[in-house]
mmCIF file of C-alpha atoms in Angstrom:
data_model
loop_
_atom_site.group_PDB
_atom_site.id
_atom_site.type_symbol
_atom_site.label_atom_id
_atom_site.label_comp_id
_atom_site.label_asym_id
_atom_site.label_seq_id
_atom_site.Cartn_x
_atom_site.Cartn_y
_atom_site.Cartn_z
ATOM 1 C CA MET A 292 117.962 106.806 127.188
ATOM 2 C CA ILE A 293 118.704 110.202 125.656
ATOM 3 C CA SER A 294 116.978 109.287 122.399
ATOM 4 C CA ARG A 295 113.917 108.152 124.353
ATOM 5 C CA LEU A 296 113.753 111.459 126.205
ATOM 6 C CA GLU A 297 114.244 113.379 122.975
ATOM 7 C CA SER A 298 111.394 111.485 121.306
ATOM 8 C CA LYS A 299 109.110 112.255 124.253
ATOM 9 C CA ALA A 300 110.049 115.928 124.109
ATOM 10 C CA ALA A 301 109.389 115.986 120.359
ATOM 11 C CA ALA A 302 106.019 114.284 120.910
ATOM 12 C CA ALA A 303 105.068 116.891 123.510
ATOM 13 C CA LEU A 304 105.950 119.692 121.076
ATOM 14 C CA TRP A 305 103.834 118.075 118.352
ATOM 15 C CA VAL A 306 100.854 117.891 120.746
ATOM 16 C CA LEU A 307 101.327 121.519 121.776
ATOM 17 C CA GLY A 308 101.370 122.493 118.099
ATOM 18 C CA ALA A 309 98.129 120.608 117.509
ATOM 19 C CA ALA A 310 96.489 122.172 120.575
ATOM 20 C CA PHE A 311 97.429 125.671 119.421
ATOM 21 C CA ALA A 312 96.147 124.995 115.888
ATOM 22 C CA PHE A 313 92.772 123.774 117.151
ATOM 23 C CA SER A 314 92.516 126.685 119.600
ATOM 24 C CA LEU A 315 92.815 129.069 116.653
ATOM 25 C CA LEU A 316 90.202 127.029 114.805
ATOM 26 C CA TYR A 317 87.702 127.412 117.657
ATOM 27 C CA ALA A 318 88.501 131.130 117.868
ATOM 28 C CA SER A 319 87.998 131.750 114.137
ATOM 29 C CA GLY A 320 84.388 132.902 114.463
ATOM 30 C CA LYS A 321 85.207 135.259 117.308
ATOM 31 C CA LEU A 322 88.249 136.603 115.470
ATOM 32 C CA THR A 323 86.006 137.657 112.574
ATOM 33 C CA GLY A 324 83.819 139.568 115.011
ATOM 34 C CA GLY A 325 80.922 137.170 114.487
ATOM 35 C CA LEU A 326 80.326 138.672 111.032
ATOM 36 C CA VAL A 327 80.976 135.419 109.151
ATOM 37 C CA PRO A 328 78.450 132.619 109.862
ATOM 38 C CA ALA A 329 79.909 129.511 111.491
ATOM 39 C CA ILE A 330 78.636 127.267 108.678
ATOM 40 C CA GLN A 331 80.478 129.430 106.124
ATOM 41 C CA ILE A 332 83.699 129.167 108.137
ATOM 42 C CA VAL A 333 83.262 125.381 108.202
ATOM 43 C CA PHE A 334 82.779 125.355 104.421
ATOM 44 C CA ILE A 335 85.931 127.414 103.862
ATOM 45 C CA ARG A 336 87.802 125.088 106.206
ATOM 46 C CA TYR A 337 86.846 121.961 104.271
ATOM 47 C CA VAL A 338 87.420 123.492 100.827
ATOM 48 C CA SER A 339 90.899 124.675 101.769
ATOM 49 C CA GLY A 340 91.482 121.357 103.544
ATOM 50 C CA PHE A 341 90.519 119.423 100.415
ATOM 51 C CA VAL A 342 92.920 121.499 98.318
ATOM 52 C CA THR A 343 95.670 120.906 100.881
ATOM 53 C CA VAL A 344 95.158 117.122 101.060
ATOM 54 C CA SER A 345 94.907 116.881 97.268
ATOM 55 C CA GLY A 346 98.221 118.725 96.997
ATOM 56 C CA ILE A 347 99.836 116.352 99.498
ATOM 57 C CA ALA A 348 98.506 113.316 97.608
ATOM 58 C CA ALA A 349 99.793 114.711 94.300
ATOM 59 C CA ALA A 350 103.202 115.507 95.811
ATOM 60 C CA GLN A 351 103.468 111.960 97.163
ATOM 61 C CA ARG A 352 102.235 110.577 93.811
ATOM 62 C CA GLN A 353 99.606 108.467 95.517
ATOM 63 C CA PRO A 354 97.567 106.365 93.029
ATOM 64 C CA LEU A 355 93.929 107.450 92.989
ATOM 65 C CA GLN A 356 92.631 103.896 93.381
ATOM 66 C CA THR A 357 94.483 103.507 96.680
ATOM 67 C CA LEU A 358 92.829 106.653 98.068
ATOM 68 C CA LEU A 359 89.250 105.889 97.052
ATOM 69 C CA ALA A 360 87.297 103.741 99.517
ATOM 70 C CA GLY A 361 85.796 100.511 98.248
ATOM 71 C CA GLY A 362 82.486 99.863 100.008
ATOM 72 C CA ARG A 363 82.781 102.360 102.842
ATOM 73 C CA ARG A 364 81.808 105.655 101.213
ATOM 74 C CA HIS A 365 78.634 105.755 103.320
ATOM 75 C CA LEU A 366 80.795 105.822 106.475
ATOM 76 C CA HIS A 367 82.933 108.634 105.047
ATOM 77 C CA LEU A 368 79.752 110.562 104.227
ATOM 78 C CA LEU A 369 78.395 110.025 107.743
ATOM 79 C CA ARG A 370 81.714 111.177 109.173
ATOM 80 C CA ALA A 371 81.555 114.318 107.021
ATOM 81 C CA LEU A 372 78.038 115.049 108.318
ATOM 82 C CA CYS A 373 79.253 114.708 111.920
ATOM 83 C CA GLY A 374 82.297 116.849 111.159
ATOM 84 C CA VAL A 375 80.242 119.609 109.555
ATOM 85 C CA GLY A 376 77.684 119.633 112.376
ATOM 86 C CA GLY A 377 80.296 119.425 115.113
ATOM 87 C CA GLY A 378 82.459 122.113 113.544
ATOM 88 C CA ALA A 379 79.538 124.518 113.052
ATOM 89 C CA CYS A 380 78.274 124.035 116.626
ATOM 90 C CA SER A 381 81.747 124.411 118.135
ATOM 91 C CA ILE A 382 82.715 127.513 116.147
ATOM 92 C CA TRP A 383 79.349 129.180 116.845
ATOM 93 C CA GLY A 384 79.533 128.282 120.528
ATOM 94 C CA ALA A 385 83.103 129.521 120.892
ATOM 95 C CA THR A 386 82.114 132.761 119.140
ATOM 96 C CA HIS A 387 79.432 133.504 121.727
ATOM 97 C CA MET A 388 81.164 132.594 125.009
ATOM 98 C CA PRO A 389 84.619 132.963 126.606
ATOM 99 C CA LEU A 390 87.131 130.961 124.588
ATOM 100 C CA ALA A 391 88.656 129.148 127.574
ATOM 101 C CA ASP A 392 85.208 127.962 128.710
ATOM 102 C CA ALA A 393 84.400 126.795 125.192
ATOM 103 C CA SER A 394 87.698 124.929 124.915
ATOM 104 C CA ALA A 395 87.065 123.178 128.230
ATOM 105 C CA LEU A 396 83.596 122.038 127.143
ATOM 106 C CA ALA A 397 85.073 120.733 123.891
ATOM 107 C CA LEU A 398 87.198 118.360 126.001
ATOM 108 C CA LEU A 399 84.009 116.462 126.879
ATOM 109 C CA GLN A 400 84.449 114.764 123.528
ATOM 110 C CA GLY A 401 86.444 112.124 125.425
ATOM 111 C CA VAL A 402 83.520 111.276 127.703
ATOM 112 C CA PHE A 403 81.065 111.112 124.807
ATOM 113 C CA THR A 404 83.513 108.926 122.876
ATOM 114 C CA MET A 405 83.740 106.525 125.814
ATOM 115 C CA GLY A 406 79.958 106.255 126.037
ATOM 116 C CA LEU A 407 79.547 105.698 122.306
ATOM 117 C CA ALA A 408 82.324 103.094 122.321
ATOM 118 C CA VAL A 409 80.411 101.153 124.979
ATOM 119 C CA LEU A 410 77.102 101.411 123.117
ATOM 120 C CA LEU A 411 78.263 100.926 119.531
ATOM 121 C CA LEU A 412 81.573 99.082 119.694
ATOM 122 C CA ARG A 413 80.708 96.924 122.729
ATOM 123 C CA GLU A 414 83.795 98.093 124.577
ATOM 124 C CA ARG A 415 83.864 97.674 128.336
ATOM 125 C CA ILE A 416 84.672 100.217 131.000
ATOM 126 C CA VAL A 417 85.728 99.772 134.604
ATOM 127 C CA LEU A 418 84.259 101.568 137.601
ATOM 128 C CA MET A 419 87.080 104.115 137.703
ATOM 129 C CA GLN A 420 86.391 105.131 134.084
ATOM 130 C CA GLY A 421 82.738 105.689 134.928
ATOM 131 C CA LEU A 422 83.672 107.866 137.916
ATOM 132 C CA ALA A 423 86.120 109.821 135.728
ATOM 133 C CA GLY A 424 83.345 110.425 133.207
ATOM 134 C CA LEU A 425 81.049 111.728 135.962
ATOM 135 C CA LEU A 426 83.840 114.067 137.090
ATOM 136 C CA CYS A 427 84.033 115.506 133.559
ATOM 137 C CA VAL A 428 80.253 115.945 133.418
ATOM 138 C CA LEU A 429 80.300 117.720 136.789
ATOM 139 C CA GLY A 430 82.962 120.076 135.450
ATOM 140 C CA ALA A 431 80.820 120.833 132.410
ATOM 141 C CA LEU A 432 77.827 121.633 134.622
ATOM 142 C CA VAL A 433 79.967 124.023 136.666
ATOM 143 C CA ILE A 434 81.093 125.839 133.510
ATOM 144 C CA VAL A 435 77.578 126.032 132.075
ATOM 145 C CA ARG A 436 76.257 127.281 135.403
ATOM 146 C CA GLY A 437 78.917 129.973 135.728
ATOM 147 C CA ASN A 438 79.246 130.996 132.066
ATOM 148 C CA THR A 439 80.427 134.539 132.712
ATOM 149 C CA GLY A 440 83.976 135.635 132.014
ATOM 150 C CA ILE A 441 85.852 138.310 133.926
ATOM 151 C CA ALA A 442 85.469 140.876 131.182
ATOM 152 C CA LEU A 443 88.174 143.507 130.948
ATOM 153 C CA ALA A 444 86.037 144.820 128.094
ATOM 154 C CA PRO A 445 82.341 143.940 127.621
ATOM 155 C CA ASP A 446 81.630 141.233 125.051
ATOM 156 C CA PRO A 447 78.243 141.854 123.371
ATOM 157 C CA MET A 448 78.469 138.565 121.445
ATOM 158 C CA ASN A 449 77.926 136.328 124.491
ATOM 159 C CA ASN A 450 74.872 134.080 124.174
ATOM 160 C CA ALA A 451 73.228 131.846 126.788
ATOM 161 C CA TRP A 452 72.852 129.011 124.236
ATOM 162 C CA ALA A 453 76.576 128.871 123.479
ATOM 163 C CA PRO A 454 77.452 126.208 126.117
ATOM 164 C CA LEU A 455 74.761 123.890 124.737
ATOM 165 C CA ALA A 456 76.176 124.414 121.236
ATOM 166 C CA MET A 457 79.625 123.412 122.521
ATOM 167 C CA LEU A 458 78.161 120.275 124.117
ATOM 168 C CA ALA A 459 76.450 119.384 120.829
ATOM 169 C CA GLY A 460 79.725 119.995 119.007
ATOM 170 C CA ALA A 461 81.598 117.732 121.443
ATOM 171 C CA PHE A 462 79.036 114.952 120.960
ATOM 172 C CA LEU A 463 79.161 115.142 117.160
ATOM 173 C CA THR A 464 82.952 115.195 117.273
ATOM 174 C CA ALA A 465 82.827 112.046 119.420
ATOM 175 C CA CYS A 466 80.624 110.414 116.769
ATOM 176 C CA GLU A 467 83.267 111.336 114.206
ATOM 177 C CA VAL A 468 85.988 109.801 116.404
ATOM 178 C CA ILE A 469 84.084 106.495 116.529
ATOM 179 C CA LEU A 470 83.795 106.519 112.734
ATOM 180 C CA ILE A 471 87.515 107.307 112.440
ATOM 181 C CA LYS A 472 88.269 104.337 114.663
ATOM 182 C CA VAL A 473 86.194 102.047 112.420
ATOM 183 C CA LEU A 474 87.586 103.468 109.169
ATOM 184 C CA SER A 475 91.216 103.472 110.324
ATOM 185 C CA ARG A 476 91.168 99.668 110.312
ATOM 186 C CA HIS A 477 90.855 99.724 106.530
ATOM 187 C CA GLU A 478 91.881 103.190 105.277
ATOM 188 C CA SER A 479 95.061 105.277 105.273
ATOM 189 C CA MET A 480 95.093 108.651 107.005
ATOM 190 C CA LEU A 481 95.433 110.437 103.653
ATOM 191 C CA SER A 482 92.429 108.577 102.245
ATOM 192 C CA MET A 483 90.287 109.472 105.263
ATOM 193 C CA LEU A 484 91.299 113.140 105.081
ATOM 194 C CA LEU A 485 90.593 113.292 101.352
ATOM 195 C CA HIS A 486 87.143 111.760 101.741
ATOM 196 C CA VAL A 487 85.963 113.812 104.716
ATOM 197 C CA ASN A 488 87.101 117.124 103.212
ATOM 198 C CA GLY A 489 85.688 116.220 99.784
ATOM 199 C CA PHE A 490 82.298 115.066 101.061
ATOM 200 C CA ALA A 491 81.955 118.052 103.393
ATOM 201 C CA THR A 492 82.723 120.425 100.510
ATOM 202 C CA LEU A 493 80.022 118.784 98.394
ATOM 203 C CA LEU A 494 77.496 118.787 101.253
ATOM 204 C CA LEU A 495 77.905 122.498 101.941
ATOM 205 C CA GLY A 496 78.566 123.701 98.383
ATOM 206 C CA GLY A 497 74.898 123.948 97.391
ATOM 207 C CA ALA A 498 73.886 125.648 100.652
ATOM 208 C CA MET A 499 76.585 128.276 100.195
ATOM 209 C CA LEU A 500 74.890 129.451 96.989
ATOM 210 C CA PHE A 501 72.164 130.853 99.251
ATOM 211 C CA LEU A 502 73.933 131.372 102.592
ATOM 212 C CA TRP A 503 77.220 132.922 101.487
ATOM 213 C CA VAL A 504 77.968 136.248 103.163
ATOM 214 C CA PRO A 505 80.395 138.621 101.375
ATOM 215 C CA VAL A 506 83.768 138.653 103.134
ATOM 216 C CA GLU A 507 86.638 141.111 102.910
ATOM 217 C CA PRO A 508 89.498 139.674 100.781
ATOM 218 C CA LEU A 509 91.970 139.812 103.696
ATOM 219 C CA THR A 510 89.523 138.042 106.023
ATOM 220 C CA LEU A 511 88.779 135.418 103.377
ATOM 221 C CA ALA A 512 92.492 134.789 102.870
ATOM 222 C CA ALA A 513 92.930 134.342 106.631
ATOM 223 C CA LEU A 514 89.969 131.933 106.811
ATOM 224 C CA CYS A 515 91.435 129.881 103.967
ATOM 225 C CA LEU A 516 94.311 129.060 106.304
ATOM 226 C CA ILE A 517 91.924 127.160 108.607
ATOM 227 C CA GLY A 518 91.865 124.067 106.384
ATOM 228 C CA PRO A 519 95.662 123.635 106.221
ATOM 229 C CA MET A 520 95.809 124.462 109.932
ATOM 230 C CA ALA A 521 93.302 121.691 110.763
ATOM 231 C CA ILE A 522 95.265 119.224 108.603
ATOM 232 C CA PHE A 523 98.447 120.340 110.359
ATOM 233 C CA GLY A 524 96.835 119.772 113.770
ATOM 234 C CA GLN A 525 95.709 116.256 112.866
ATOM 235 C CA MET A 526 99.127 115.349 111.477
ATOM 236 C CA CYS A 527 100.803 116.749 114.607
ATOM 237 C CA ASN A 528 98.698 114.436 116.749
ATOM 238 C CA VAL A 529 99.491 111.433 114.550
ATOM 239 C CA ARG A 530 103.228 112.152 114.776
ATOM 240 C CA ALA A 531 103.024 112.673 118.541
ATOM 241 C CA TYR A 532 101.233 109.400 119.279
ATOM 242 C CA ARG A 533 103.734 107.517 117.150
ATOM 243 C CA LEU A 534 106.538 108.800 119.391
ATOM 244 C CA ALA A 535 105.000 108.499 122.870
ATOM 245 C CA ASP A 536 102.154 106.885 124.812
ATOM 246 C CA ALA A 537 98.761 108.580 125.010
ATOM 247 C CA ALA A 538 98.839 108.509 128.826
ATOM 248 C CA TRP A 539 102.125 110.445 128.934
ATOM 249 C CA LEU A 540 100.936 112.981 126.342
ATOM 250 C CA ALA A 541 97.513 113.544 127.943
ATOM 251 C CA PRO A 542 98.507 116.547 130.107
ATOM 252 C CA PHE A 543 99.843 118.357 127.034
ATOM 253 C CA THR A 544 96.572 117.876 125.120
ATOM 254 C CA TYR A 545 94.802 120.008 127.724
ATOM 255 C CA SER A 546 97.045 122.961 126.906
ATOM 256 C CA SER A 547 94.285 123.979 124.465
ATOM 257 C CA VAL A 548 92.449 125.541 127.420
ATOM 258 C CA ALA A 549 95.523 127.627 128.279
ATOM 259 C CA PHE A 550 95.969 128.676 124.645
ATOM 260 C CA ALA A 551 92.275 129.633 124.440
ATOM 261 C CA ALA A 552 92.536 131.648 127.662
ATOM 262 C CA LEU A 553 95.626 133.417 126.295
ATOM 263 C CA ILE A 554 93.864 134.283 123.013
ATOM 264 C CA GLY A 555 90.792 135.456 124.932
ATOM 265 C CA TRP A 556 92.887 137.712 127.152
ATOM 266 C CA ALA A 557 95.208 139.072 124.442
ATOM 267 C CA VAL A 558 92.596 139.700 121.742
ATOM 268 C CA PHE A 559 89.248 140.117 123.506
ATOM 269 C CA GLY A 560 90.212 141.255 127.006
ATOM 270 C CA THR A 561 88.388 138.380 128.708
ATOM 271 C CA LEU A 562 89.628 136.062 131.449
ATOM 272 C CA PRO A 563 87.838 132.889 132.631
ATOM 273 C CA SER A 564 85.800 133.246 135.818
ATOM 274 C CA LEU A 565 86.570 131.308 139.002
ATOM 275 C CA MET A 566 83.719 128.885 138.226
ATOM 276 C CA ALA A 567 85.186 128.313 134.774
ATOM 277 C CA TRP A 568 88.597 127.483 136.254
ATOM 278 C CA ILE A 569 86.997 125.045 138.727
ATOM 279 C CA GLY A 570 84.958 123.386 135.964
ATOM 280 C CA THR A 571 88.007 123.162 133.706
ATOM 281 C CA ALA A 572 90.045 121.572 136.510
ATOM 282 C CA LEU A 573 87.328 118.937 137.031
ATOM 283 C CA ILE A 574 87.186 118.134 133.304
ATOM 284 C CA VAL A 575 90.978 117.910 133.025
ATOM 285 C CA ALA A 576 91.189 115.711 136.127
ATOM 286 C CA GLY A 577 88.470 113.418 134.814
ATOM 287 C CA GLY A 578 90.039 113.295 131.348
ATOM 288 C CA LEU A 579 93.478 112.432 132.718
ATOM 289 C CA LEU A 580 91.944 109.686 134.864
ATOM 290 C CA LEU A 581 90.111 108.303 131.825
ATOM 291 C CA ILE A 582 93.304 108.081 129.796
ATOM 292 C CA ARG A 583 95.338 106.625 132.674
ATOM 293 C CA ARG A 584 92.761 103.877 133.115
#
């Protein structure tokens, strides 16, 4: 009994670690003051992520042939495209709106994933899942409608298009989740990480020759931590779901909103508005109901 409780506690800590890592990832554009384009941050993330995964593979002495996909490279490439697009939209959106609101909208990935699973994977949903999805959508509409934080200091970076960018990012991330589900039947986690980071680096490498914006060395060094941080977040989630059920861990996954609100308050002097809290509560309630069902 004690070991079971300890494993659940460890799983909760792993999920909290992942939530904090991804909150920092969303905040990266805002933390640079909006001076570094979102697409450049995404490129730095995948380059540093590729170096990190390559180092892990080398340390584990994984044979190259076991890491290279056989006939599924087109799916890895499609996943990289979704990851690049979703990451760019999410980082740009989070840069130009209150972080807690952005983090709440990012949670709609679960609803989009459910819809895509029904359309593409022929999975079935029950009535309660549909109602939970509508609850999440209602929460998103509330946040979009009331996208104004309680600013302790004015934020000139806010943009009316930011919520739509977050919704686009959530949809593209859901597309990536569907591809992960398909690929995970045949590939190891290390192989999937190596492919997505490698393909994304290649996709953005040419564009960066023309779009690269000079960055201060200290800022560049900090941005290079995003890749390892994203890998860390994914591995935290994998470890957590090996130790405990998804339904039990679900409440802890929504701590990302609290972390985002804390970062927004501590760094930018912004607190979520009442409408944002109401919308977040609706999304969390709908998401918890989805997972429970």
